[in-house]
Structures are given as C-alpha cells and as structure tokens.
XYZ file of C-alpha atoms in Angstrom:
414
model
C -59.088 36.779 46.851
C -59.042 37.473 43.103
C -55.680 35.757 42.761
C -57.122 32.669 44.434
C -60.135 32.655 42.129
C -57.926 32.938 39.051
C -55.838 30.037 40.325
C -58.916 27.857 40.630
C -60.085 28.886 37.164
C -56.705 27.737 35.824
C -57.149 24.381 37.555
C -60.650 24.101 36.046
C -59.220 24.612 32.570
C -56.464 22.064 33.192
C -58.864 19.460 34.550
C -61.268 19.980 31.666
C -58.490 19.431 29.170
C -57.730 15.945 30.493
C -60.657 13.944 29.145
C -59.623 10.586 30.586
C -58.754 11.846 34.060
C -59.720 9.374 36.793
C -60.678 11.431 39.871
C -60.184 8.555 42.293
C -56.884 7.077 41.160
C -54.793 8.881 43.796
C -55.408 7.149 47.144
C -54.274 9.976 49.499
C -57.177 12.151 48.385
C -60.595 11.694 49.931
C -63.343 10.226 47.755
C -66.105 12.712 47.107
C -69.648 11.386 47.395
C -72.150 11.989 44.611
C -74.781 14.698 45.048
C -77.569 12.189 45.640
C -75.522 10.356 48.253
C -74.696 13.545 50.116
C -78.147 15.025 50.498
C -79.796 11.723 51.443
C -77.137 10.869 53.995
C -77.054 14.339 55.519
C -80.759 14.282 56.300
C -81.204 10.577 57.046
C -78.213 10.263 59.378
C -80.055 12.467 61.857
C -83.218 10.362 61.686
C -85.242 12.764 59.534
C -87.172 11.592 56.468
C -85.934 12.883 53.112
C -87.685 13.112 49.760
C -86.419 14.152 46.345
C -88.723 15.922 43.885
C -88.360 17.441 40.431
C -90.102 20.544 39.098
C -89.819 21.478 35.429
C -89.806 25.138 34.437
C -91.628 26.447 31.343
C -88.262 26.752 29.575
C -87.289 23.151 30.304
C -84.963 23.322 33.340
C -85.451 20.444 35.762
C -85.107 21.660 39.343
C -84.300 19.127 42.051
C -86.117 19.941 45.296
C -85.611 18.208 48.629
C -88.200 17.783 51.331
C -88.192 17.042 55.055
C -91.899 16.298 55.484
C -91.941 15.919 59.261
C -89.806 15.612 62.375
C -88.939 12.380 64.219
C -88.899 14.417 67.422
C -92.581 15.278 67.066
C -93.834 11.928 65.787
C -96.124 13.925 63.478
C -95.855 11.884 60.287
C -99.611 11.352 60.137
C -100.591 14.926 60.826
C -101.828 16.871 57.832
C -101.754 19.502 56.594
C -98.630 21.060 58.043
C -97.581 24.627 57.196
C -95.022 24.732 54.393
C -91.711 26.593 54.179
C -89.398 26.922 51.159
C -85.725 27.691 51.843
C -83.530 29.006 49.010
C -79.733 29.128 48.781
C -77.330 31.835 47.622
C -74.854 32.265 44.786
C -72.323 29.448 44.164
C -74.373 27.361 46.590
C -77.069 24.683 46.789
C -79.555 23.188 49.235
C -76.767 21.465 51.211
C -75.590 24.737 52.745
C -78.631 24.960 55.017
C -78.135 21.424 56.354
C -74.476 21.522 57.332
C -74.934 22.946 60.840
C -76.711 19.751 61.911
C -80.068 18.972 63.522
C -79.668 21.355 66.452
C -78.599 24.500 64.616
C -79.561 24.195 60.925
C -82.696 26.082 59.867
C -84.447 23.232 57.979
C -84.307 20.974 61.040
C -85.407 23.838 63.295
C -88.453 24.362 61.074
C -89.204 20.625 60.944
C -89.014 20.406 64.746
C -91.496 23.292 64.913
C -94.022 21.253 62.906
C -93.327 22.501 59.380
C -93.239 20.732 56.033
C -89.771 21.841 54.881
C -88.653 22.218 51.266
C -85.162 23.055 50.029
C -84.909 24.623 46.578
C -82.136 24.478 43.998
C -81.678 27.061 41.252
C -81.015 26.159 37.632
C -77.392 25.343 36.885
C -76.240 24.107 40.275
C -75.224 20.488 40.948
C -78.823 19.400 41.581
C -80.524 21.272 38.744
C -78.273 20.706 35.765
C -80.771 19.192 33.328
C -82.953 20.704 30.649
C -85.479 18.856 28.510
C -84.519 20.922 25.444
C -80.867 21.911 25.877
C -77.667 20.001 26.534
C -75.676 21.289 29.489
C -72.716 21.834 27.146
C -74.685 24.238 24.952
C -74.003 27.931 25.701
C -77.718 28.678 25.707
C -78.111 26.342 28.678
C -76.133 28.928 30.671
C -77.893 31.978 29.237
C -79.529 33.054 32.478
C -78.884 35.228 35.504
C -80.661 35.561 38.816
C -83.476 37.253 36.890
C -84.559 33.907 35.423
C -84.196 32.245 38.821
C -86.605 34.768 40.303
C -88.942 35.151 37.329
C -89.133 31.465 36.367
C -87.518 29.039 38.843
C -89.129 30.306 42.036
C -92.661 30.435 40.581
C -92.271 26.910 39.170
C -90.944 25.669 42.505
C -93.719 27.326 44.501
C -96.444 26.030 42.183
C -95.082 22.489 42.408
C -94.969 22.565 46.208
C -98.409 24.098 46.642
C -99.982 21.687 44.135
C -98.469 18.682 45.917
C -99.274 19.794 49.455
C -102.672 21.293 48.729
C -101.703 24.535 50.500
C -102.656 27.998 49.286
C -99.461 29.748 50.405
C -96.098 29.068 52.034
C -93.362 30.725 54.052
C -90.138 31.640 52.274
C -86.573 32.007 53.530
C -83.768 33.125 51.245
C -80.088 33.740 51.788
C -78.118 36.110 49.564
C -79.111 35.318 45.952
C -82.172 33.563 47.387
C -83.253 37.054 48.495
C -82.354 38.719 45.212
C -84.409 36.154 43.312
C -87.364 36.717 45.631
C -87.259 40.476 45.015
C -87.270 39.721 41.302
C -90.277 37.424 41.632
C -92.237 39.770 43.889
C -91.812 42.713 41.511
C -91.689 40.979 38.107
C -94.308 38.307 38.898
C -96.401 40.173 41.500
C -99.211 37.630 41.339
C -96.992 35.341 43.428
C -97.112 37.659 46.425
C -100.480 36.119 47.260
C -98.790 32.709 47.586
C -96.377 33.920 50.287
C -97.228 34.003 53.980
C -94.012 35.510 55.296
C -90.731 36.111 53.441
C -87.487 36.201 55.401
C -84.532 37.808 53.642
C -81.173 36.852 55.183
C -78.412 39.198 53.962
C -80.325 40.507 50.903
C -78.143 41.903 48.087
C -80.604 44.100 46.192
C -79.079 47.553 45.817
C -75.316 47.079 45.793
C -73.738 50.463 45.120
C -71.987 50.489 48.498
C -70.745 46.907 48.562
C -67.181 46.429 49.772
C -66.845 42.871 48.470
C -63.421 42.838 46.832
C -64.272 40.571 43.917
C -67.169 42.784 42.839
C -65.333 46.069 43.279
C -62.157 44.905 41.513
C -63.971 43.479 38.471
C -66.511 46.298 38.035
C -64.339 48.206 35.504
C -64.363 45.127 33.264
C -67.863 43.699 33.754
C -69.914 46.491 35.339
C -71.089 47.795 31.977
C -71.742 45.725 28.898
C -68.660 45.508 26.741
C -65.982 43.134 25.562
C -65.387 41.763 29.068
C -68.955 40.631 29.709
C -69.375 39.534 26.083
C -66.435 37.141 26.436
C -67.594 35.788 29.808
C -71.352 35.558 29.200
C -73.343 32.339 28.884
C -70.954 29.819 30.414
C -70.594 27.868 33.614
C -68.547 29.706 36.235
C -66.502 27.687 38.731
C -68.120 24.339 37.859
C -67.997 21.489 40.322
C -65.231 19.269 39.051
C -64.131 15.959 40.601
C -60.439 16.901 40.458
C -61.033 20.299 42.099
C -63.385 18.924 44.755
C -60.792 16.380 45.785
C -58.208 19.135 46.245
C -60.599 21.382 48.183
C -61.997 18.658 50.400
C -58.554 17.295 51.229
C -57.115 20.769 51.865
C -60.034 21.833 54.073
C -60.415 18.584 56.030
C -59.407 17.850 59.598
C -56.768 20.563 60.174
C -57.335 23.106 57.392
C -54.021 24.518 56.215
C -55.630 27.302 54.159
C -58.586 28.354 56.288
C -59.526 31.689 54.688
C -58.863 30.249 51.237
C -61.222 27.337 51.903
C -63.931 29.683 53.089
C -63.555 31.927 50.054
C -63.918 28.985 47.705
C -66.974 27.744 49.562
C -68.886 30.925 48.764
C -67.153 33.862 47.127
C -69.439 36.480 48.668
C -68.113 35.648 52.148
C -64.979 37.757 52.065
C -61.589 36.982 53.590
C -62.550 37.270 57.270
C -63.416 34.101 59.164
C -65.635 35.906 61.662
C -68.264 33.707 63.328
C -67.956 30.805 60.893
C -68.273 27.322 62.371
C -64.874 26.136 61.140
C -65.729 22.459 61.661
C -68.048 22.751 58.629
C -65.237 23.526 56.181
C -64.743 19.936 54.936
C -68.486 19.587 54.203
C -68.640 23.027 52.587
C -65.735 22.047 50.347
C -67.569 18.891 49.232
C -70.463 20.835 47.732
C -69.117 24.313 46.957
C -68.795 25.979 44.581
C -71.945 24.304 43.281
C -71.848 25.926 39.843
C -73.538 29.023 38.420
C -73.847 30.825 35.134
C -71.293 33.569 34.598
C -74.266 35.851 33.910
C -75.330 35.630 37.563
C -72.010 37.047 38.735
C -71.983 39.659 35.959
C -75.498 40.766 36.936
C -74.344 41.448 40.514
C -71.339 43.396 39.237
C -73.689 45.428 37.032
C -75.814 46.186 40.112
C -72.758 47.602 41.840
C -71.773 49.695 38.824
C -75.273 51.101 38.203
C -76.237 51.433 41.881
C -79.694 50.285 40.771
C -81.738 47.095 40.975
C -82.585 46.380 37.363
C -82.682 43.705 34.695
C -79.564 42.293 33.042
C -77.708 44.691 30.762
C -77.149 43.026 27.358
C -75.934 46.212 25.698
C -78.109 48.847 24.025
C -78.853 46.841 20.864
C -79.998 43.695 22.649
C -81.694 45.729 25.365
C -83.889 47.283 22.661
C -84.706 43.808 21.408
C -85.460 42.316 24.838
C -86.863 45.311 26.740
C -87.813 47.883 24.106
C -85.422 50.436 25.642
C -81.655 50.943 25.490
C -81.141 50.816 29.273
C -82.348 47.807 31.277
C -85.554 48.632 33.206
C -85.499 48.814 36.996
C -87.572 46.384 39.062
C -90.548 48.068 40.719
C -90.182 47.065 44.371
C -93.472 48.732 45.314
C -95.205 45.733 43.729
C -93.818 43.407 46.412
C -96.759 43.076 48.771
C -95.555 39.957 50.613
C -95.009 40.329 54.355
C -91.248 40.935 54.375
C -88.662 40.467 57.128
C -85.164 41.798 56.388
C -82.094 40.728 58.360
C -78.612 42.188 57.850
C -75.165 42.216 59.475
C -72.768 45.090 59.947
C -69.760 43.148 58.627
C -71.491 42.051 55.453
C -69.546 43.283 52.454
C -72.248 42.248 49.968
C -75.513 43.295 51.616
C -74.328 46.633 52.967
C -76.325 48.567 55.570
C -76.328 51.715 53.389
C -77.813 49.786 50.479
C -80.399 48.003 52.618
C -81.490 51.352 54.080
C -82.897 52.230 50.641
C -85.420 49.400 50.776
C -87.967 50.260 53.512
C -89.453 53.258 51.699
C -90.205 51.078 48.664
C -91.674 48.036 50.402
C -95.379 48.451 51.225
C -95.559 45.477 53.603
C -92.249 45.483 55.474
C -92.808 43.820 58.840
C -89.241 43.860 60.162
C -85.863 45.481 59.475
C -83.450 43.711 61.804
C -79.811 44.620 62.345
C -77.853 41.842 64.055
C -76.374 43.441 67.208
C -73.042 41.649 66.824
C -70.854 44.077 64.805
C -68.803 41.163 63.412
C -71.795 39.410 61.823
C -71.096 38.826 58.128
C -72.659 37.404 54.991
C -71.993 33.717 55.611
C -72.857 33.909 59.299
C -76.569 33.757 58.457
C -76.165 30.052 57.653
C -72.744 28.934 58.952
C -72.216 30.784 62.267
C -71.864 28.828 65.478
C -74.606 30.955 67.087
C -76.923 31.096 64.076
C -79.817 29.327 65.798
C -79.927 31.759 68.702
C -79.237 34.876 66.632
C -81.300 34.186 63.493
C -83.121 30.845 63.208
C -85.237 31.059 66.360
C -86.466 34.499 65.347
C -87.315 33.416 61.801
C -89.224 30.333 62.976
C -91.036 32.297 65.708
C -92.299 34.912 63.233
C -93.551 32.135 60.959
C -95.329 30.423 63.842
C -96.897 33.707 64.962
C -98.280 34.284 61.465
C -99.764 30.780 61.337
C -101.275 31.156 64.807
C -102.958 34.408 63.815
C -104.198 32.861 60.584
C -105.652 29.917 62.512
C -107.486 32.297 64.841
C -108.923 34.224 61.890
C -110.361 30.995 60.512
C-alpha cells in the first residue's frame, strides 16, 4: 500500500509542476464533474431536495454543509419541526461518501425516509470546505490543523449553525472513522456540547490506536510517531490533494471494469486496507471521483502519534511548542469521562484501524454508553460501515431505529 501512496504523491508533484496543464485535453479520459455538480446531482437524481449551506468557524474556515430537508416518499415537506441528524465523514473523505450507496441503502436517505431533517458535514480542508476568510489556501497556516481542530472548532460551529437554523435544541450525530474521533474530541474538550446531542453513533471509531494493524500507520510510525524531523518536514501542508489530472486517472482506472481493484479502494480511503471484503464494488468509479478529498498532513500525523503513544491525546508539537501551547512538555490526554452524550459504538472484527482491543478500553471511561455493538460478520471492515452491500441491514436500520426510539421516548416525556 505504501508503495502505491508514494506513487500517487509523485504524480501529485508532477501535476503541480505543470502550471498550464489542461485536465480535459485528452479525450479518452472521463470528464470529472465539479464538486457542486456532483453533490447536487447525486441527491436530486433520486428525487430528494438538496440544500447547500455555509458555516464559518471562529478562526475563519468556511464549512460547506449539505441538507436533505425531507423525503419525497413521505410527502412531509410542510411538516415542522422534524428531528435533526448530522452525519460526519472520515479521513480523506467528504459528505459524498454517505450518498454513494443510493436511496435504498445510503444512511442519509434512510434517515430522510424515516422523517428526519438530514445534514451532511464537511471538515476544514476537504473539497467542500477549502476557504478561509483570513488565510489563502496556499498559505501553510491554512493547513495547520489536525482532527483536534475539527472536533474542537468545526463540529461546534456546524452544530450551532444547524440548531440556530432549525430552531432545535439538540440533534442526533453519526460519525464514521475520523467523524468519531472528532466527536470524542468535542465531547471531552468542549463538554458543553454534550447537551446538544440526543444520540451519538460511532461507526468504526479510531480513538485509542495502539493495536491498529493498518499497514500505513504501522510502517510510518518510526518516522512520524514522535515529533522529530519527519513530522517537522511534513507538517502543515495538504496531503493527497484532489487534483484534476489525478482524478481523471483514478476515475478512468476504476470505471466500468476496474483493472486495479484493491488499488482503487486504497486510494478512495487509505484506512480501508488492501482487502476488498464486503465493499460494493460498483461504487468504485464514484468513490474515485471524490476521493481522496484532501486533508492536512497533520491529521494523518496525529493518528500515527496515537498509535505510537497508545493514548488519546492532543497533537504532539515537540516539547518546546507543547510548553507554549499546553503548558507541559507532553501533550495532554483527552478526558473521556466528560463525554456525557448517549453513545452507541459499532465496530468490526476485520477493521485494522478501529481495533477491538483498542475499543475495549472505552466503555469504562464513558459514563453514558448505551451500546457496544460488534458486527457478527467476522469479515466486516472499516469501509464496510458506509460502502458494504449489506450496510442498510447490518448498520443503518439499527442506527435509525435507536434514533427513532430516543425521539419517541422524548415525545412521551413531553
């Protein structure tokens, strides 16, 4: 896998060096739609309404949120208020990932068909949230963030925007991978936001990572697991940016009859590992259109640091900067006992990133854990929580049912 990643990084450098490159001059390659075209078409082609919203964070990042306000199957456009759910993507990903399985099997449509007001978030730095009112995207400080800032700043700003617009007091939350990590950051670092969460569903949550078997993390830990020259050279820059030249190669390679199936999957989301498993392979062309969606190198480094330290703690900037930022030489650990949201944890036995041994450390620290669910299928992996052919039956129906049960009980209490 690492060899493949290095190959793509070389292509990124080559493409970036050709300033006047025309990405659509070669006819045999497929034309890649713009981000705005993709998300609107994906939702609208199934008859669902789609809205685009923008939330600005206190440090100037402009986050593009997408909304499915109601379902055409329910004819409930005039009904208000509807319970709200926010769905958050993982590393190297964006809001598109949750839509690709289509109206029958994708979680946002399942929620909409259950009567929910559905919101899809996008973290700073991905293809939908690459603007800042104070910084140019080419400035290194634009990329000076990890998943700490996504959890401590982006999620609160997103939640406040949604609740202000809808008039609700709280919402349901679903995160996959980094979307879980960011939630754990928010719940512990900004504990006041626990009161704004009804239920929180963590799909494949990488929190403690000392037992991960993900090859990319394990192989790079000697170089980036502790602050040193490796992380100093890689910090504060875009990692695997979406580039028109690269997307054309990936989309063409992964379309119709994929000739490099495992390679395409790995590029779609690096945490997935080399096994195909339960992946709906027909989604590969669409995955290739939008992934990798762009992240800061600090996000990847932060995960590698979590593996090396076997702790869930803030970003390690080195002892000198740690003293400046945190007042101590070692980065402080997040206090998970402050997460009082009603939590539901879901994990798979073939997940190399969110390992069962690491997840088993969580229950004793979570005061309001409602569910710890192990998917019975022993082949269930990290990407299966959003891309598996059986994801609706195995995961989505359960997640939606728990949300509905909470809302029904809340209605009875009122």
